[in-house]
Amino acid sequence: MSLTVAQKKIAIGSFLGWSLDGYDIVLMLLVIPSISQLFFPSEDHIFSILATFASYTVTLIMRPLGSVIFGIYGDKFGRKKSMIITILGFSIATFAVGLLPTYAVVGVLAPIFLISVRLIQGIFAGGEWGSGAVLTIESIPKQKRGLLSGFLQSGFSFGFLLAAISFQIITILFPGNLFEEIGWRMLFFTGIIPGFVALFVRLSMDESPLWVKKNKESKLEKTPLRSIVLGKIHRKEFLLCAAIMTGLVYMYHGSISVLPTYLGQFGSFEKKEIALIMIYATASSWIGMIVTGWLSQKIGRKKSMLIFVSASILVSIPLATMILDNVYGLIFYVIVFAFVVSTASGPIPAYFSERFPTQIRNSAAGFSYNAGLIFGSWSPLIALYLMSGVPKPMIPVALGINIIIGSIILIIPTLLSRETRDIDL
């Protein structure tokens, strides 16, 4: 991609951090059906699953706070320092989930411990994307932003893919009840590995040249959050970006993230089958985000996103039906479903970074991105609620309608936003 060694290190370091984020998020989603009774025992299995999903959702809800804390830190003291702290905290928290005692051992303290660790993890995770996204976009040539944006954003799906592969391996090594006893813990223990790899790469990265220049000129913003919230221009951009992310998060987590539970709870799929399906789905999503990022450099950020989100409205219900019915050609339908529905966010690292000045870019881009999780992250719970309240033939329709809701949320602020492909940072 005609990048220098230093630029490649920055791109890979940011990609790996975002991959760890995806890895952890998916580990939780993959094990929810298995550990729900361990932490939230109930005769009503749907209640246990919903309660465990809620503990997953609190991680997402805490991310805006983390984006503010580490975004301000990154604007004041450098993107690189912020990224080193977030990857350390995030990796340790992932590992810690595997150490938690269950309800049978400590009673009501078990879900309290689980939620507490996830809360802490959400704070570190919230600072991860913003620092990595702006450092990457600030360090590369303008003509490479779209492709690198898609590459960076695809890190989440790459982490998803690694988690699905790990899940399949662990289910083979720890079959049946062994998975509920020790297998799920081993999954979370593995989260420390990509974390340390990312840390190693980040320690050798260069700081953002744009930030270094502003720092030398003493032009850094003293109160970046105040400028974002109270500044008229920046506030408008922030609100539009947050609305865009609400739609994107709603679509992604209401489709790919809920897919393991959709297949296991409402379909007739075994753990090994679900793991294999998720490998195909996440690989497709990974490639799709790179494609949408690349396309955004050719036709613009807005057009690229609108093409994919419009297609999502058309295919979500038919493909959700074919997947649940396990029809002939299932893998093909899963690949198309993931490629279309979950990849509109490819241009986002570039799109958000291009909308704010260097002095507040880390805070503004990170806070905008994570603010979308406040409402968008409830999509899996809403999807489960809708699907559990309808007759079986209507379950795919309920999932599809939930995806369409996210699509509509995304389309409106995208149309109201300006194109940024050709601006200089």
JSON list of C-alpha atoms in Angstrom, two decimals, residues 25-151:
[
{"chain": "A", "resi": 25, "resn": "ILE", "atom": "CA", "xyz": [-17.04, -8.95, 22.65]},
{"chain": "A", "resi": 26, "resn": "VAL", "atom": "CA", "xyz": [-17.59, -12.11, 20.63]},
{"chain": "A", "resi": 27, "resn": "LEU", "atom": "CA", "xyz": [-16.27, -14.43, 23.32]},
{"chain": "A", "resi": 28, "resn": "MET", "atom": "CA", "xyz": [-19.03, -13.14, 25.56]},
{"chain": "A", "resi": 29, "resn": "LEU", "atom": "CA", "xyz": [-21.66, -13.53, 22.85]},
{"chain": "A", "resi": 30, "resn": "LEU", "atom": "CA", "xyz": [-20.55, -17.05, 21.96]},
{"chain": "A", "resi": 31, "resn": "VAL", "atom": "CA", "xyz": [-20.66, -18.31, 25.54]},
{"chain": "A", "resi": 32, "resn": "ILE", "atom": "CA", "xyz": [-23.90, -16.61, 26.65]},
{"chain": "A", "resi": 33, "resn": "PRO", "atom": "CA", "xyz": [-26.09, -19.69, 26.04]},
{"chain": "A", "resi": 34, "resn": "SER", "atom": "CA", "xyz": [-23.60, -21.81, 28.00]},
{"chain": "A", "resi": 35, "resn": "ILE", "atom": "CA", "xyz": [-22.84, -19.57, 31.00]},
{"chain": "A", "resi": 36, "resn": "SER", "atom": "CA", "xyz": [-26.22, -17.89, 31.48]},
{"chain": "A", "resi": 37, "resn": "GLN", "atom": "CA", "xyz": [-27.27, -20.47, 34.08]},
{"chain": "A", "resi": 38, "resn": "LEU", "atom": "CA", "xyz": [-23.88, -20.27, 35.79]},
{"chain": "A", "resi": 39, "resn": "PHE", "atom": "CA", "xyz": [-24.26, -16.58, 36.65]},
{"chain": "A", "resi": 40, "resn": "PHE", "atom": "CA", "xyz": [-28.02, -15.97, 36.36]},
{"chain": "A", "resi": 41, "resn": "PRO", "atom": "CA", "xyz": [-29.68, -19.32, 37.23]},
{"chain": "A", "resi": 42, "resn": "SER", "atom": "CA", "xyz": [-33.41, -19.46, 36.50]},
{"chain": "A", "resi": 43, "resn": "GLU", "atom": "CA", "xyz": [-36.05, -21.93, 35.39]},
{"chain": "A", "resi": 44, "resn": "ASP", "atom": "CA", "xyz": [-36.80, -19.51, 32.56]},
{"chain": "A", "resi": 45, "resn": "HIS", "atom": "CA", "xyz": [-33.88, -19.94, 30.16]},
{"chain": "A", "resi": 46, "resn": "ILE", "atom": "CA", "xyz": [-34.84, -16.83, 28.17]},
{"chain": "A", "resi": 47, "resn": "PHE", "atom": "CA", "xyz": [-34.59, -14.74, 31.34]},
{"chain": "A", "resi": 48, "resn": "SER", "atom": "CA", "xyz": [-31.12, -16.12, 32.08]},
{"chain": "A", "resi": 49, "resn": "ILE", "atom": "CA", "xyz": [-29.97, -15.36, 28.55]},
{"chain": "A", "resi": 50, "resn": "LEU", "atom": "CA", "xyz": [-31.42, -11.85, 28.65]},
{"chain": "A", "resi": 51, "resn": "ALA", "atom": "CA", "xyz": [-29.74, -11.19, 32.02]},
{"chain": "A", "resi": 52, "resn": "THR", "atom": "CA", "xyz": [-26.39, -12.36, 30.66]},
{"chain": "A", "resi": 53, "resn": "PHE", "atom": "CA", "xyz": [-26.88, -10.25, 27.56]},
{"chain": "A", "resi": 54, "resn": "ALA", "atom": "CA", "xyz": [-27.44, -7.30, 29.88]},
{"chain": "A", "resi": 55, "resn": "SER", "atom": "CA", "xyz": [-24.03, -7.90, 31.48]},
{"chain": "A", "resi": 56, "resn": "TYR", "atom": "CA", "xyz": [-22.59, -7.83, 27.95]},
{"chain": "A", "resi": 57, "resn": "THR", "atom": "CA", "xyz": [-24.49, -4.64, 27.17]},
{"chain": "A", "resi": 58, "resn": "VAL", "atom": "CA", "xyz": [-23.10, -2.77, 30.19]},
{"chain": "A", "resi": 59, "resn": "THR", "atom": "CA", "xyz": [-19.65, -3.11, 28.62]},
{"chain": "A", "resi": 60, "resn": "LEU", "atom": "CA", "xyz": [-20.89, -1.20, 25.60]},
{"chain": "A", "resi": 61, "resn": "ILE", "atom": "CA", "xyz": [-22.73, 1.39, 27.68]},
{"chain": "A", "resi": 62, "resn": "MET", "atom": "CA", "xyz": [-19.59, 2.25, 29.66]},
{"chain": "A", "resi": 63, "resn": "ARG", "atom": "CA", "xyz": [-17.56, 2.87, 26.52]},
{"chain": "A", "resi": 64, "resn": "PRO", "atom": "CA", "xyz": [-18.64, 6.52, 26.09]},
{"chain": "A", "resi": 65, "resn": "LEU", "atom": "CA", "xyz": [-17.16, 7.29, 29.52]},
{"chain": "A", "resi": 66, "resn": "GLY", "atom": "CA", "xyz": [-13.93, 5.58, 28.52]},
{"chain": "A", "resi": 67, "resn": "SER", "atom": "CA", "xyz": [-13.84, 7.49, 25.23]},
{"chain": "A", "resi": 68, "resn": "VAL", "atom": "CA", "xyz": [-14.09, 10.77, 27.14]},
{"chain": "A", "resi": 69, "resn": "ILE", "atom": "CA", "xyz": [-11.39, 9.84, 29.65]},
{"chain": "A", "resi": 70, "resn": "PHE", "atom": "CA", "xyz": [-8.86, 8.47, 27.17]},
{"chain": "A", "resi": 71, "resn": "GLY", "atom": "CA", "xyz": [-9.88, 10.84, 24.37]},
{"chain": "A", "resi": 72, "resn": "ILE", "atom": "CA", "xyz": [-8.99, 13.83, 26.53]},
{"chain": "A", "resi": 73, "resn": "TYR", "atom": "CA", "xyz": [-5.80, 12.05, 27.60]},
{"chain": "A", "resi": 74, "resn": "GLY", "atom": "CA", "xyz": [-4.91, 11.36, 23.96]},
{"chain": "A", "resi": 75, "resn": "ASP", "atom": "CA", "xyz": [-5.51, 14.98, 22.91]},
{"chain": "A", "resi": 76, "resn": "LYS", "atom": "CA", "xyz": [-3.40, 16.31, 25.78]},
{"chain": "A", "resi": 77, "resn": "PHE", "atom": "CA", "xyz": [-0.60, 13.74, 26.11]},
{"chain": "A", "resi": 78, "resn": "GLY", "atom": "CA", "xyz": [-0.56, 11.83, 22.83]},
{"chain": "A", "resi": 79, "resn": "ARG", "atom": "CA", "xyz": [-2.45, 9.10, 21.02]},
{"chain": "A", "resi": 80, "resn": "LYS", "atom": "CA", "xyz": [0.28, 6.49, 21.54]},
{"chain": "A", "resi": 81, "resn": "LYS", "atom": "CA", "xyz": [0.32, 6.79, 25.35]},
{"chain": "A", "resi": 82, "resn": "SER", "atom": "CA", "xyz": [-3.45, 6.46, 25.47]},
{"chain": "A", "resi": 83, "resn": "MET", "atom": "CA", "xyz": [-3.35, 3.32, 23.29]},
{"chain": "A", "resi": 84, "resn": "ILE", "atom": "CA", "xyz": [-0.76, 1.63, 25.51]},
{"chain": "A", "resi": 85, "resn": "ILE", "atom": "CA", "xyz": [-2.86, 2.16, 28.63]},
{"chain": "A", "resi": 86, "resn": "THR", "atom": "CA", "xyz": [-6.12, 0.99, 27.02]},
{"chain": "A", "resi": 87, "resn": "ILE", "atom": "CA", "xyz": [-4.69, -2.22, 25.58]},
{"chain": "A", "resi": 88, "resn": "LEU", "atom": "CA", "xyz": [-3.16, -3.18, 28.93]},
{"chain": "A", "resi": 89, "resn": "GLY", "atom": "CA", "xyz": [-6.37, -2.56, 30.87]},
{"chain": "A", "resi": 90, "resn": "PHE", "atom": "CA", "xyz": [-8.54, -4.23, 28.29]},
{"chain": "A", "resi": 91, "resn": "SER", "atom": "CA", "xyz": [-6.40, -7.38, 28.07]},
{"chain": "A", "resi": 92, "resn": "ILE", "atom": "CA", "xyz": [-6.23, -7.86, 31.84]},
{"chain": "A", "resi": 93, "resn": "ALA", "atom": "CA", "xyz": [-10.00, -7.40, 32.17]},
{"chain": "A", "resi": 94, "resn": "THR", "atom": "CA", "xyz": [-10.65, -10.03, 29.48]},
{"chain": "A", "resi": 95, "resn": "PHE", "atom": "CA", "xyz": [-8.39, -12.49, 31.29]},
{"chain": "A", "resi": 96, "resn": "ALA", "atom": "CA", "xyz": [-10.11, -11.70, 34.61]},
{"chain": "A", "resi": 97, "resn": "VAL", "atom": "CA", "xyz": [-13.52, -12.84, 33.33]},
{"chain": "A", "resi": 98, "resn": "GLY", "atom": "CA", "xyz": [-12.15, -16.36, 33.11]},
{"chain": "A", "resi": 99, "resn": "LEU", "atom": "CA", "xyz": [-11.28, -16.26, 36.83]},
{"chain": "A", "resi": 100, "resn": "LEU", "atom": "CA", "xyz": [-14.76, -15.32, 38.07]},
{"chain": "A", "resi": 101, "resn": "PRO", "atom": "CA", "xyz": [-16.61, -17.64, 40.50]},
{"chain": "A", "resi": 102, "resn": "THR", "atom": "CA", "xyz": [-20.08, -18.84, 39.53]},
{"chain": "A", "resi": 103, "resn": "TYR", "atom": "CA", "xyz": [-23.42, -18.47, 41.31]},
{"chain": "A", "resi": 104, "resn": "ALA", "atom": "CA", "xyz": [-23.07, -21.97, 42.77]},
{"chain": "A", "resi": 105, "resn": "VAL", "atom": "CA", "xyz": [-19.89, -20.89, 44.56]},
{"chain": "A", "resi": 106, "resn": "VAL", "atom": "CA", "xyz": [-20.55, -17.33, 45.78]},
{"chain": "A", "resi": 107, "resn": "GLY", "atom": "CA", "xyz": [-24.26, -16.82, 45.17]},
{"chain": "A", "resi": 108, "resn": "VAL", "atom": "CA", "xyz": [-25.47, -13.35, 44.18]},
{"chain": "A", "resi": 109, "resn": "LEU", "atom": "CA", "xyz": [-21.89, -12.04, 44.22]},
{"chain": "A", "resi": 110, "resn": "ALA", "atom": "CA", "xyz": [-21.24, -13.95, 40.98]},
{"chain": "A", "resi": 111, "resn": "PRO", "atom": "CA", "xyz": [-23.34, -11.72, 38.70]},
{"chain": "A", "resi": 112, "resn": "ILE", "atom": "CA", "xyz": [-22.13, -8.65, 40.63]},
{"chain": "A", "resi": 113, "resn": "PHE", "atom": "CA", "xyz": [-18.49, -9.61, 39.96]},
{"chain": "A", "resi": 114, "resn": "LEU", "atom": "CA", "xyz": [-19.26, -10.30, 36.31]},
{"chain": "A", "resi": 115, "resn": "ILE", "atom": "CA", "xyz": [-20.99, -6.97, 35.79]},
{"chain": "A", "resi": 116, "resn": "SER", "atom": "CA", "xyz": [-18.24, -5.11, 37.68]},
{"chain": "A", "resi": 117, "resn": "VAL", "atom": "CA", "xyz": [-15.46, -6.54, 35.51]},
{"chain": "A", "resi": 118, "resn": "ARG", "atom": "CA", "xyz": [-17.45, -5.79, 32.38]},
{"chain": "A", "resi": 119, "resn": "LEU", "atom": "CA", "xyz": [-18.00, -2.21, 33.54]},
{"chain": "A", "resi": 120, "resn": "ILE", "atom": "CA", "xyz": [-14.26, -1.69, 34.02]},
{"chain": "A", "resi": 121, "resn": "GLN", "atom": "CA", "xyz": [-13.56, -3.36, 30.71]},
{"chain": "A", "resi": 122, "resn": "GLY", "atom": "CA", "xyz": [-16.00, -1.05, 28.96]},
{"chain": "A", "resi": 123, "resn": "ILE", "atom": "CA", "xyz": [-14.09, 2.01, 30.16]},
{"chain": "A", "resi": 124, "resn": "PHE", "atom": "CA", "xyz": [-10.79, 0.77, 28.71]},
{"chain": "A", "resi": 125, "resn": "ALA", "atom": "CA", "xyz": [-12.51, -0.42, 25.54]},
{"chain": "A", "resi": 126, "resn": "GLY", "atom": "CA", "xyz": [-14.07, 3.02, 25.09]},
{"chain": "A", "resi": 127, "resn": "GLY", "atom": "CA", "xyz": [-10.66, 4.62, 24.73]},
{"chain": "A", "resi": 128, "resn": "GLU", "atom": "CA", "xyz": [-9.37, 2.01, 22.32]},
{"chain": "A", "resi": 129, "resn": "TRP", "atom": "CA", "xyz": [-11.05, 2.95, 19.05]},
{"chain": "A", "resi": 130, "resn": "GLY", "atom": "CA", "xyz": [-10.67, 6.72, 19.16]},
{"chain": "A", "resi": 131, "resn": "SER", "atom": "CA", "xyz": [-6.92, 6.79, 19.75]},
{"chain": "A", "resi": 132, "resn": "GLY", "atom": "CA", "xyz": [-6.19, 4.08, 17.20]},
{"chain": "A", "resi": 133, "resn": "ALA", "atom": "CA", "xyz": [-8.46, 5.54, 14.53]},
{"chain": "A", "resi": 134, "resn": "VAL", "atom": "CA", "xyz": [-7.16, 9.10, 14.67]},
{"chain": "A", "resi": 135, "resn": "LEU", "atom": "CA", "xyz": [-3.51, 8.07, 15.02]},
{"chain": "A", "resi": 136, "resn": "THR", "atom": "CA", "xyz": [-3.81, 5.93, 11.89]},
{"chain": "A", "resi": 137, "resn": "ILE", "atom": "CA", "xyz": [-5.70, 8.49, 9.80]},
{"chain": "A", "resi": 138, "resn": "GLU", "atom": "CA", "xyz": [-3.40, 11.31, 10.92]},
{"chain": "A", "resi": 139, "resn": "SER", "atom": "CA", "xyz": [-0.30, 9.34, 9.92]},
{"chain": "A", "resi": 140, "resn": "ILE", "atom": "CA", "xyz": [-1.12, 8.20, 6.36]},
{"chain": "A", "resi": 141, "resn": "PRO", "atom": "CA", "xyz": [-1.49, 9.93, 2.97]},
{"chain": "A", "resi": 142, "resn": "LYS", "atom": "CA", "xyz": [-4.95, 11.33, 2.11]},
{"chain": "A", "resi": 143, "resn": "GLN", "atom": "CA", "xyz": [-5.43, 8.98, -0.85]},
{"chain": "A", "resi": 144, "resn": "LYS", "atom": "CA", "xyz": [-4.96, 5.96, 1.42]},
{"chain": "A", "resi": 145, "resn": "ARG", "atom": "CA", "xyz": [-7.45, 6.99, 4.11]},
{"chain": "A", "resi": 146, "resn": "GLY", "atom": "CA", "xyz": [-10.44, 5.07, 2.74]},
{"chain": "A", "resi": 147, "resn": "LEU", "atom": "CA", "xyz": [-8.67, 1.73, 2.38]},
{"chain": "A", "resi": 148, "resn": "LEU", "atom": "CA", "xyz": [-6.85, 2.06, 5.72]},
{"chain": "A", "resi": 149, "resn": "SER", "atom": "CA", "xyz": [-10.11, 3.12, 7.34]},
{"chain": "A", "resi": 150, "resn": "GLY", "atom": "CA", "xyz": [-11.77, -0.08, 6.15]},
{"chain": "A", "resi": 151, "resn": "PHE", "atom": "CA", "xyz": [-8.74, -2.11, 7.21]}
]
